[in-house]
């Protein structure tokens, strides 16, 4: 059976970032982009350049940092969007502009307020302009899953004739069902006269839990690019999960006859990085990257696996990067080795002062924990945040005794000035958060609190995610420490610091969003 290549288009940094609360800083985006490069995805959608100056800078920084993947920016079918995308992509070794316009009757009538003929005209003009800027242009029919097939055929034929080399069929609202979505792709490929001049792509949302199934049905029908995100992050219920698509294709080569160039051992480390940066924990029973994905509980299964692994395992945990923790540094590692490993991970070590701060934190950690893994380094960097901190932890003491309400004594540095507080709570974390609120009075609502061990072993660092909602504005804070109470306080303060620093950005799928 001859294998054809399938393009893996990762949109964690763009659609993934549209998950409420998942916004990432520029340095975090570069770190994720470098991880995606190690994973060997083909295309990295780095952002929506016109959304804000921060988004522009992030697309530009990713374009400059990545060499072994094409870097892409989203742009509505508008001159100003395409010009911004092209400008941000200038440093890229290989660039793509991804322009889109909605094609479903409901979007054309109520959102765009355009006639179908006008929509075709906008699409053609946008693709032509984008082709003047870069060779590689992708065109998406937003809400294709609810568009009329005849209209899709017309607009896609026109977009290909105007120079689009990839045609993306998004199921924007997650409405499709696998057999029907596969049939749509088949019809488009057979009915559009110039379909052979473009790669057909799909971009599925997970509102009905079918994003991966729909994407795979499309691949079987002839799609040769899949848009996906790490951990299935994305708008609302998310996008198709890259790791699930990749492993379904690899594991069932007999059915798909396609291959990716992915380095699958990088899947778990990349998943962890994205989870830690965005503050979106991975559920334990999540396929491929969940903590239990390869854990056998039942005695019969364990016995079978011990006798012959394939009795109950269809994939090997090590092939997706489980158990791949590598001790990279230790107590005696010097500054040069530390800096070199950070740079290999795509971490910007910044000024000498920033490096000194990171190194001091590393030495501190190495004293408590002898083996330092990449995951520890990533957590350490997330913690020494680029955001100027208004609130910093100076001292924490928590008393916890059975039968007594725990009590936290806390000293914070607030804009450089020390303030103290004492509070009791139903548990030690509750007491510590109450003590913070006594000082800060943020009025925010705590939406999520989660703790994970970064690596294995009881000396592992605990990584805490805290999600705060400030009247609809959602931020995720992270903190890591070998003491999970300290990690919890750091995460809470990180979220508060993010709230004081967040800038507003436009959303690609809202028209006239103040751009
Ligand atoms: O879901 C969607 O339609 C999108 C497009 C912009 C590709 O994200
Ligand atoms: Zn989307």
Coordinates of C-alpha atoms and ligand atoms in Angstrom, one line a residue:
X1 CA 0.0 0.0 0.0
X2 CA 1.6 3.3 -1.0
X3 CA 1.6 6.0 1.7
X4 CA 0.8 9.6 1.1
X5 CA 1.9 12.4 3.4
X6 CA -0.5 14.3 5.6
X7 CA 0.2 17.8 6.7
X8 CA -0.1 18.4 10.5
X9 CA -1.2 22.0 11.0
X10 CA -1.0 22.9 14.7
X11 CA -3.2 25.8 15.9
X12 CA -2.5 25.5 19.7
X13 CA -1.1 29.0 19.6
X14 CA -4.1 30.5 17.8
X15 CA -7.3 28.5 18.2
X16 CA -6.0 27.0 21.4
X17 CA -5.4 30.4 22.8
X18 CA -9.1 31.2 22.1
X19 CA -10.0 28.9 25.0
X20 CA -11.2 31.2 27.7
X21 CA -8.3 31.9 30.1
X22 CA -5.7 30.2 27.9
X23 CA -3.8 33.3 26.8
X24 CA -0.1 32.9 26.7
X25 CA 2.7 35.5 26.9
X26 CA 5.1 36.0 24.0
X27 CA 7.9 34.0 25.6
X28 CA 5.5 31.1 26.4
X29 CA 4.4 31.0 22.8
X30 CA 7.9 30.8 21.6
X31 CA 8.6 27.9 24.0
X32 CA 5.5 26.1 22.8
X33 CA 6.5 26.8 19.2
X34 CA 10.0 25.3 19.8
X35 CA 8.3 22.2 21.4
X36 CA 6.1 21.9 18.3
X37 CA 9.2 22.2 16.1
X38 CA 10.8 19.3 18.1
X39 CA 7.6 17.4 17.6
X40 CA 8.0 18.1 13.9
X41 CA 4.6 19.4 13.0
X42 CA 4.5 20.8 9.5
X43 CA 2.7 24.1 10.1
X44 CA 2.5 26.2 13.3
X45 CA -0.3 28.7 13.3
X46 CA 1.3 31.2 15.6
X47 CA -1.6 33.7 16.0
X48 CA -3.8 36.3 14.5
X49 CA -1.4 39.1 13.9
X50 CA -4.0 41.9 13.7
X51 CA -5.7 41.0 17.0
X52 CA -3.4 43.2 19.1
X53 CA 0.2 44.4 19.2
X54 CA 1.0 41.5 21.5
X55 CA -0.3 39.0 19.0
X56 CA 1.6 40.7 16.2
X57 CA 4.8 40.5 18.3
X58 CA 4.2 36.8 19.1
X59 CA 3.7 35.8 15.5
X60 CA 6.9 37.7 14.6
X61 CA 8.9 36.1 17.4
X62 CA 7.7 32.6 16.5
X63 CA 8.5 33.3 12.9
X64 CA 12.0 34.3 13.9
X65 CA 12.5 31.3 16.3
X66 CA 11.3 28.4 14.2
X67 CA 13.2 27.0 11.3
X68 CA 11.9 23.5 10.8
X69 CA 8.2 24.2 10.4
X70 CA 6.1 26.6 8.3
X71 CA 4.8 29.5 10.4
X72 CA 1.3 30.8 9.7
X73 CA -0.8 33.8 10.7
X74 CA -4.6 34.0 10.6
X75 CA -6.2 36.9 8.7
X76 CA -9.8 37.7 7.9
X77 CA -10.4 38.3 4.2
X78 CA -9.5 42.0 4.7
X79 CA -6.6 44.0 3.4
X80 CA -5.5 45.3 6.8
X81 CA -5.5 41.7 8.3
X82 CA -3.4 40.3 5.4
X83 CA -0.9 43.2 5.5
X84 CA -0.4 42.7 9.2
X85 CA -0.1 38.9 8.8
X86 CA 2.5 39.4 6.1
X87 CA 4.5 41.9 8.1
X88 CA 4.5 39.7 11.2
X89 CA 5.7 36.7 9.2
X90 CA 8.6 38.5 7.6
X91 CA 11.3 36.7 9.7
X92 CA 9.9 33.2 8.9
X93 CA 12.0 30.6 7.0
X94 CA 8.7 29.5 5.4
X95 CA 5.5 31.5 5.8
X96 CA 1.8 30.9 5.2
X97 CA -1.1 33.4 5.3
X98 CA -4.3 31.7 6.4
X99 CA -7.3 33.9 5.3
X100 CA -10.9 33.1 5.9
X101 CA -14.5 34.2 5.5
X102 CA -17.7 32.7 6.6
X103 CA -19.7 30.8 4.0
X104 CA -22.8 29.5 5.8
X105 CA -26.1 31.2 5.1
X106 CA -26.5 32.1 8.8
X107 CA -23.0 33.7 9.0
X108 CA -23.3 35.5 5.7
X109 CA -26.7 37.0 6.5
X110 CA -26.3 37.8 10.2
X111 CA -22.6 38.2 10.9
X112 CA -21.2 39.5 7.6
X113 CA -24.3 41.0 6.2
X114 CA -23.1 40.2 2.7
X115 CA -24.6 38.5 -0.3
X116 CA -23.0 35.2 -1.3
X117 CA -21.6 36.9 -4.5
X118 CA -19.9 39.5 -2.3
X119 CA -18.5 36.8 -0.1
X120 CA -16.9 35.1 -3.1
X121 CA -15.5 38.5 -4.2
X122 CA -13.9 39.2 -0.8
X123 CA -12.4 35.7 -0.7
X124 CA -10.8 36.1 -4.2
X125 CA -9.4 39.5 -3.4
X126 CA -8.0 38.3 -0.1
X127 CA -6.3 35.3 -1.6
X128 CA -4.9 37.4 -4.5
X129 CA -3.5 39.9 -2.0
X130 CA -2.1 37.3 0.2
X131 CA -0.4 35.6 -2.8
X132 CA 1.3 38.9 -3.5
X133 CA 2.8 38.7 0.0
X134 CA 3.7 35.0 0.3
X135 CA 3.7 31.9 -1.9
X136 CA 1.8 29.7 0.5
X137 CA -1.8 30.8 1.0
X138 CA -4.6 28.9 2.8
X139 CA -8.2 29.8 2.4
X140 CA -10.9 28.7 4.9
X141 CA -14.6 28.6 4.5
X142 CA -15.7 29.4 8.1
X143 CA -18.7 27.4 9.2
X144 CA -18.3 25.1 6.2
X145 CA -19.9 22.4 8.3
X146 CA -23.2 24.3 7.9
X147 CA -22.6 25.7 4.4
X148 CA -24.4 24.7 1.2
X149 CA -22.3 22.3 -0.9
X150 CA -23.0 24.1 -4.1
X151 CA -21.8 27.4 -2.7
X152 CA -18.7 25.8 -1.2
X153 CA -17.9 24.3 -4.6
X154 CA -18.1 27.8 -6.2
X155 CA -16.2 29.7 -3.6
X156 CA -13.4 27.1 -3.3
X157 CA -13.0 26.9 -7.1
X158 CA -12.6 30.7 -7.2
X159 CA -10.2 30.7 -4.3
X160 CA -8.0 28.0 -5.9
X161 CA -8.0 29.9 -9.2
X162 CA -7.0 33.0 -7.2
X163 CA -3.9 31.2 -5.8
X164 CA -4.9 29.3 -2.6
X165 CA -2.8 26.2 -2.2
X166 CA -4.6 24.8 0.8
X167 CA -8.4 24.8 1.2
X168 CA -9.6 24.3 4.7
X169 CA -13.0 23.0 5.6
X170 CA -13.8 24.0 9.2
X171 CA -16.6 22.5 11.2
X172 CA -16.5 25.8 13.2
X173 CA -19.4 24.9 15.5
X174 CA -18.7 21.2 15.9
X175 CA -21.9 20.2 14.1
X176 CA -20.7 17.5 11.8
X177 CA -21.0 13.7 12.1
X178 CA -18.2 11.5 10.8
X179 CA -19.9 9.8 7.8
X180 CA -21.5 12.9 6.7
X181 CA -18.4 15.1 7.1
X182 CA -16.3 12.5 5.1
X183 CA -19.0 12.5 2.4
X184 CA -18.7 16.3 2.2
X185 CA -15.0 16.2 1.7
X186 CA -15.4 13.5 -1.0
X187 CA -18.0 15.6 -2.8
X188 CA -15.8 18.7 -2.8
X189 CA -12.9 16.7 -4.1
X190 CA -14.8 15.2 -6.9
X191 CA -17.0 18.2 -7.9
X192 CA -14.6 21.1 -7.8
X193 CA -12.8 21.1 -11.2
X194 CA -9.5 22.4 -10.0
X195 CA -9.5 20.5 -6.7
X196 CA -6.3 18.7 -7.7
X197 CA -4.4 22.1 -7.5
X198 CA -4.9 22.4 -3.7
X199 CA -4.5 20.3 -0.6
X200 CA -7.8 19.9 1.2
X201 CA -7.7 20.4 4.9
X202 CA -10.1 20.0 7.8
X203 CA -10.5 21.9 11.1
X204 CA -13.0 20.3 13.5
X205 CA -14.4 21.6 16.7
X206 CA -15.4 19.2 19.5
X207 CA -18.8 20.5 20.6
X208 CA -20.3 17.0 20.1
X209 CA -17.1 15.2 21.1
X210 CA -16.5 14.3 17.5
X211 CA -13.7 16.5 16.4
X212 CA -11.1 13.7 16.0
X213 CA -13.6 11.2 14.5
X214 CA -14.7 13.9 11.9
X215 CA -11.1 14.7 11.1
X216 CA -10.3 11.0 10.6
X217 CA -13.3 10.5 8.4
X218 CA -12.1 13.4 6.3
X219 CA -8.7 11.9 6.0
X220 CA -10.2 8.6 4.7
X221 CA -12.2 10.7 2.2
X222 CA -9.0 12.4 0.9
X223 CA -8.2 15.4 3.1
X224 CA -4.4 15.7 3.3
X225 CA -4.1 18.3 6.0
X226 CA -5.5 18.2 9.5
X227 CA -5.7 21.2 11.8
X228 CA -5.4 20.3 15.4
X229 CA -4.2 21.3 18.8
X230 CA -2.2 19.8 21.6
X231 CA -4.5 18.3 24.3
X232 CA -7.5 19.3 22.0
X233 CA -7.3 22.9 23.4
X234 CA -9.4 25.4 21.6
X235 CA -12.5 27.6 21.4
X236 CA -15.4 26.2 23.6
X237 CA -15.1 22.4 23.7
X238 CA -11.8 22.6 21.8
X239 CA -10.3 21.4 18.5
X240 CA -9.3 17.9 17.3
X241 CA -6.5 16.7 19.6
X242 CA -3.2 16.4 17.7
X243 CA -2.0 13.4 19.7
X244 CA -5.2 11.4 19.1
X245 CA -5.1 12.1 15.3
X246 CA -1.4 11.2 15.1
X247 CA -1.7 8.0 17.0
X248 CA -4.9 6.9 15.3
X249 CA -3.1 7.3 11.9
X250 CA 0.0 5.6 13.2
X251 CA -1.7 2.7 14.9
X252 CA -4.2 2.1 12.1
X253 CA -1.9 2.4 9.1
X254 CA -3.9 -0.4 7.5
X255 CA -6.9 1.9 7.3
X256 CA -5.4 5.3 6.6
X257 CA -2.4 4.8 4.3
X258 CA -1.0 8.2 5.3
X259 CA 2.0 9.2 7.2
X260 CA 3.1 12.2 9.2
X261 CA 6.6 13.3 9.9
X262 CA 5.9 13.7 13.6
X263 CA 8.4 12.7 16.2
X264 CA 5.8 11.0 18.4
X265 CA 8.1 10.7 21.5
X266 CA 7.7 14.5 21.9
X267 CA 3.9 14.2 22.3
X268 CA 3.8 13.8 26.1
X269 CA 6.5 16.5 26.9
X270 CA 4.6 18.9 24.6
X271 CA 1.3 18.1 26.1
X272 CA 2.7 18.8 29.6
X273 CA 4.3 22.0 28.5
X274 CA 1.0 23.3 27.0
X275 CA -1.0 22.2 30.1
X276 CA 1.4 23.9 32.4
X277 CA 1.6 27.1 30.5
X278 CA -2.1 27.4 29.8
X279 CA -3.3 26.1 33.1
X280 CA -5.6 23.6 31.5
X281 CA -5.0 20.3 33.2
X282 CA -5.2 17.0 31.2
X283 CA -7.9 14.7 32.5
X284 CA -6.3 11.4 33.8
X285 CA -8.3 9.3 31.3
X286 CA -7.5 11.4 28.3
X287 CA -6.4 9.3 25.4
X288 CA -2.6 9.2 24.8
X289 CA -1.6 12.0 27.2
X290 CA -3.7 11.3 30.3
X291 CA -1.9 9.9 33.3
X292 CA -4.0 6.7 33.1
X293 CA -3.8 6.3 29.3
X294 CA -1.4 3.4 29.7
X295 CA -2.2 2.3 33.3
X296 CA -3.7 -1.2 33.7
X297 CA -5.8 -1.5 36.8
X298 CA -7.5 -4.9 36.4
X299 CA -5.5 -7.9 37.4
X300 CA -6.5 -9.8 34.2
X301 CA -5.2 -6.9 32.1
X302 CA -2.0 -6.6 34.1
X303 CA -1.4 -10.3 33.8
X304 CA -2.0 -10.3 30.1
X305 CA 0.3 -7.3 29.5
X306 CA 3.1 -9.0 31.5
X307 CA 2.7 -12.2 29.5
X308 CA 2.5 -10.5 26.1
X309 CA 2.2 -6.7 25.9
X310 CA -0.1 -6.6 22.8
X311 CA -2.9 -8.5 24.6
X312 CA -4.1 -5.2 26.0
X313 CA -1.9 -2.5 24.5
X314 CA -2.3 -1.2 21.0
X315 CA 0.5 1.4 21.4
X316 CA 3.7 1.6 23.4
X317 CA 3.8 4.3 26.1
X318 CA 7.4 5.0 25.3
X319 CA 6.5 5.8 21.6
X320 CA 4.5 8.8 22.7
X321 CA 7.1 10.0 25.3
X322 CA 5.9 8.4 28.5
X323 CA 8.8 7.6 30.9
X324 CA 11.0 9.8 28.9
X325 CA 11.9 12.1 31.8
X326 CA 15.6 12.7 31.3
X327 CA 17.8 13.9 34.1
X328 CA 19.3 16.9 32.4
X329 CA 20.9 18.9 35.2
X330 CA 21.7 18.5 38.9
X331 CA 23.1 20.3 41.9
X332 CA 26.6 20.6 40.4
X333 CA 25.5 21.9 37.0
X334 CA 27.0 25.3 36.2
X335 CA 25.5 28.4 34.6
X336 CA 26.8 27.5 31.2
X337 CA 25.1 24.1 31.1
X338 CA 21.9 25.6 32.6
X339 CA 21.8 28.4 30.0
X340 CA 22.6 25.9 27.1
X341 CA 19.7 23.6 28.1
X342 CA 17.2 26.5 28.4
X343 CA 18.3 27.7 25.0
X344 CA 17.8 24.2 23.5
X345 CA 14.2 24.3 24.9
X346 CA 13.6 27.6 23.1
X347 CA 13.6 29.5 26.4
X348 CA 14.7 33.1 26.1
X349 CA 17.2 33.6 28.9
X350 CA 16.9 37.4 28.5
X351 CA 19.2 39.8 30.2
X352 CA 22.1 38.7 32.6
X353 CA 19.9 39.8 35.5
X354 CA 17.0 37.6 34.3
X355 CA 19.4 34.6 33.8
X356 CA 20.8 35.2 37.3
X357 CA 17.3 35.1 38.8
X358 CA 16.6 31.9 37.0
X359 CA 19.9 30.3 38.0
X360 CA 19.4 31.2 41.6
X361 CA 16.0 29.6 41.5
X362 CA 17.5 26.6 39.8
X363 CA 20.2 26.2 42.5
X364 CA 17.5 26.5 45.2
X365 CA 15.5 23.8 43.5
X366 CA 18.5 21.5 43.0
X367 CA 19.2 21.7 46.7
X368 CA 15.8 20.2 47.4
X369 CA 15.5 17.9 44.5
X370 CA 18.6 16.3 43.2
X371 CA 17.6 15.5 39.6
X372 CA 16.3 18.3 37.5
X373 CA 14.3 17.3 34.4
X374 CA 13.2 19.4 31.4
X375 CA 9.7 19.6 33.0
X376 CA 11.2 21.2 36.1
X377 CA 13.1 23.8 34.0
X378 CA 9.9 24.6 32.1
X379 CA 8.0 25.1 35.3
X380 CA 10.8 27.2 36.8
X381 CA 10.7 29.5 33.8
X382 CA 6.9 29.8 33.9
X383 CA 7.2 30.9 37.5
X384 CA 9.9 33.6 37.0
X385 CA 7.3 35.4 34.9
X386 CA 7.9 38.2 32.4
X387 CA 5.0 40.0 33.8
X388 CA 6.1 42.7 36.3
X389 CA 4.8 41.4 39.6
X390 CA 2.6 43.6 41.7
X391 CA 2.2 40.8 44.3
X392 CA 5.1 38.6 45.5
X393 CA 5.3 36.1 48.2
X394 CA 7.8 37.0 50.9
X395 CA 7.0 34.5 53.6
X396 CA 4.4 31.8 54.3
X397 CA 3.7 29.8 57.5
X398 CA 0.8 27.3 57.6
X399 CA -0.2 25.4 60.7
X400 CA -2.3 22.3 60.1
X401 CA -3.3 20.0 62.9
X402 CA -6.0 17.3 62.9
X403 CA -9.1 18.6 64.6
X404 CA -8.1 22.3 64.2
X405 CA -8.9 24.8 61.5
X406 CA -5.7 25.4 59.6
X407 CA -4.1 28.8 60.0
X408 CA -2.0 30.7 57.4
X409 CA 0.3 33.5 58.2
X410 CA 1.5 35.3 55.1
X411 CA 3.7 38.2 54.2
X412 CA 3.4 39.7 50.7
X413 CA 5.4 42.3 48.9
X414 CA 2.8 44.5 47.3
X415 CA 4.5 46.9 44.8
X416 CA 7.6 46.5 46.9
X417 CA 5.9 47.2 50.2
X418 CA 5.6 44.4 52.8
X419 CA 2.1 43.6 54.1
X420 CA 1.1 40.8 56.5
X421 CA -2.1 38.8 57.1
X422 CA -3.4 35.9 59.1
X423 CA -6.4 33.7 58.2
X424 CA -8.1 30.4 59.0
X425 CA -9.7 28.2 56.4
X426 CA -11.3 24.9 55.9
X427 CA -8.0 23.5 54.7
X428 CA -4.5 24.9 54.5
X429 CA -4.9 26.1 50.9
X430 CA -8.1 27.8 51.7
X431 CA -6.5 29.5 54.7
X432 CA -3.6 30.7 52.5
X433 CA -5.9 32.1 49.8
X434 CA -8.0 33.8 52.4
X435 CA -4.9 35.4 53.8
X436 CA -4.0 36.7 50.4
X437 CA -7.5 38.1 49.9
X438 CA -7.4 39.9 53.2
X439 CA -4.6 42.0 51.6
X440 CA -5.6 42.1 48.0
X441 CA -9.4 42.1 48.2
X442 CA -9.5 41.2 44.5
X443 CA -13.2 40.2 44.5
X444 CA -12.4 37.5 42.0
X445 CA -14.0 34.1 41.8
X446 CA -11.8 31.0 42.1
X447 CA -12.9 28.7 39.2
X448 CA -10.3 26.1 39.3
X449 CA -7.6 24.8 41.6
X450 CA -5.5 21.8 40.6
X451 CA -2.2 20.2 41.7
X452 CA 0.0 17.9 39.7
X453 CA 3.3 16.4 40.3
X454 CA 5.7 17.6 37.6
X455 CA 7.8 14.4 37.6
X456 CA 7.5 11.2 39.6
X457 CA 8.8 10.7 43.2
X458 CA 7.8 12.3 46.4
X459 CA 10.5 15.0 46.0
X460 CA 8.9 16.1 42.7
X461 CA 7.7 19.7 42.4
X462 CA 4.0 20.2 42.7
X463 CA 2.6 22.4 40.0
X464 CA -0.5 24.3 40.8
X465 CA -3.0 25.9 38.5
X466 CA -5.4 28.5 39.7
X467 CA -8.1 30.0 37.5
X468 CA -9.6 33.3 38.6
X469 CA -12.7 35.0 37.1
X470 CA -12.8 38.7 37.4
X471 CA -16.2 39.7 36.2
X472 CA -15.9 37.5 33.1
X473 CA -12.2 38.0 32.5
X474 CA -10.5 34.7 33.1
X475 CA -6.8 34.2 33.9
X476 CA -4.8 31.1 34.7
X477 CA -1.9 31.4 37.2
X478 CA 0.7 28.8 37.8
X479 CA 3.1 28.1 40.6
X480 CA 5.6 25.3 41.1
X481 CA 7.5 24.3 44.2
X482 CA 8.5 21.2 46.1
X483 CA 6.1 22.5 48.8
X484 CA 2.6 22.5 47.3
X485 CA 1.3 25.2 49.7
X486 CA 4.0 27.5 48.5
X487 CA 3.2 26.5 44.9
X488 CA -0.5 27.2 45.6
X489 CA 0.2 30.7 46.9
X490 CA 2.5 31.4 43.9
X491 CA -0.2 30.3 41.5
X492 CA -2.8 32.5 43.1
X493 CA -0.5 35.5 43.0
X494 CA 0.5 34.8 39.4
X495 CA -3.2 34.9 38.4
X496 CA -3.6 38.2 40.3
X497 CA -0.5 39.6 38.6
X498 CA -1.9 38.5 35.2
X499 CA -5.1 40.3 36.0
X500 CA -3.3 43.6 36.6
X501 CA -1.4 43.3 33.3
X502 CA -3.7 41.8 30.7
X503 CA -4.3 43.7 27.5
X504 CA -7.4 43.4 25.4
X505 CA -7.3 41.7 22.1
X506 CA -9.7 41.2 19.2
X507 CA -11.3 37.8 18.4
X508 CA -10.9 36.6 14.8
X509 CA -14.5 35.4 14.6
X510 CA -16.2 38.5 15.7
X511 CA -16.5 41.1 13.0
X512 CA -15.8 44.8 13.7
X513 CA -14.1 43.8 16.9
X514 CA -12.5 47.2 17.4
X515 CA -9.7 46.6 14.9
Ligands
LIG1 O1 -13.2 27.3 13.6 C1 -12.9 28.0 12.6 O2 -13.7 28.1 11.7 C2 -11.6 28.7 12.6 C3 -11.3 29.3 11.3 C4 -10.7 30.6 11.5 C5 -10.3 28.4 10.6 O3 -10.9 28.6 13.6
LIG2 ZN1 -11.5 27.0 14.9

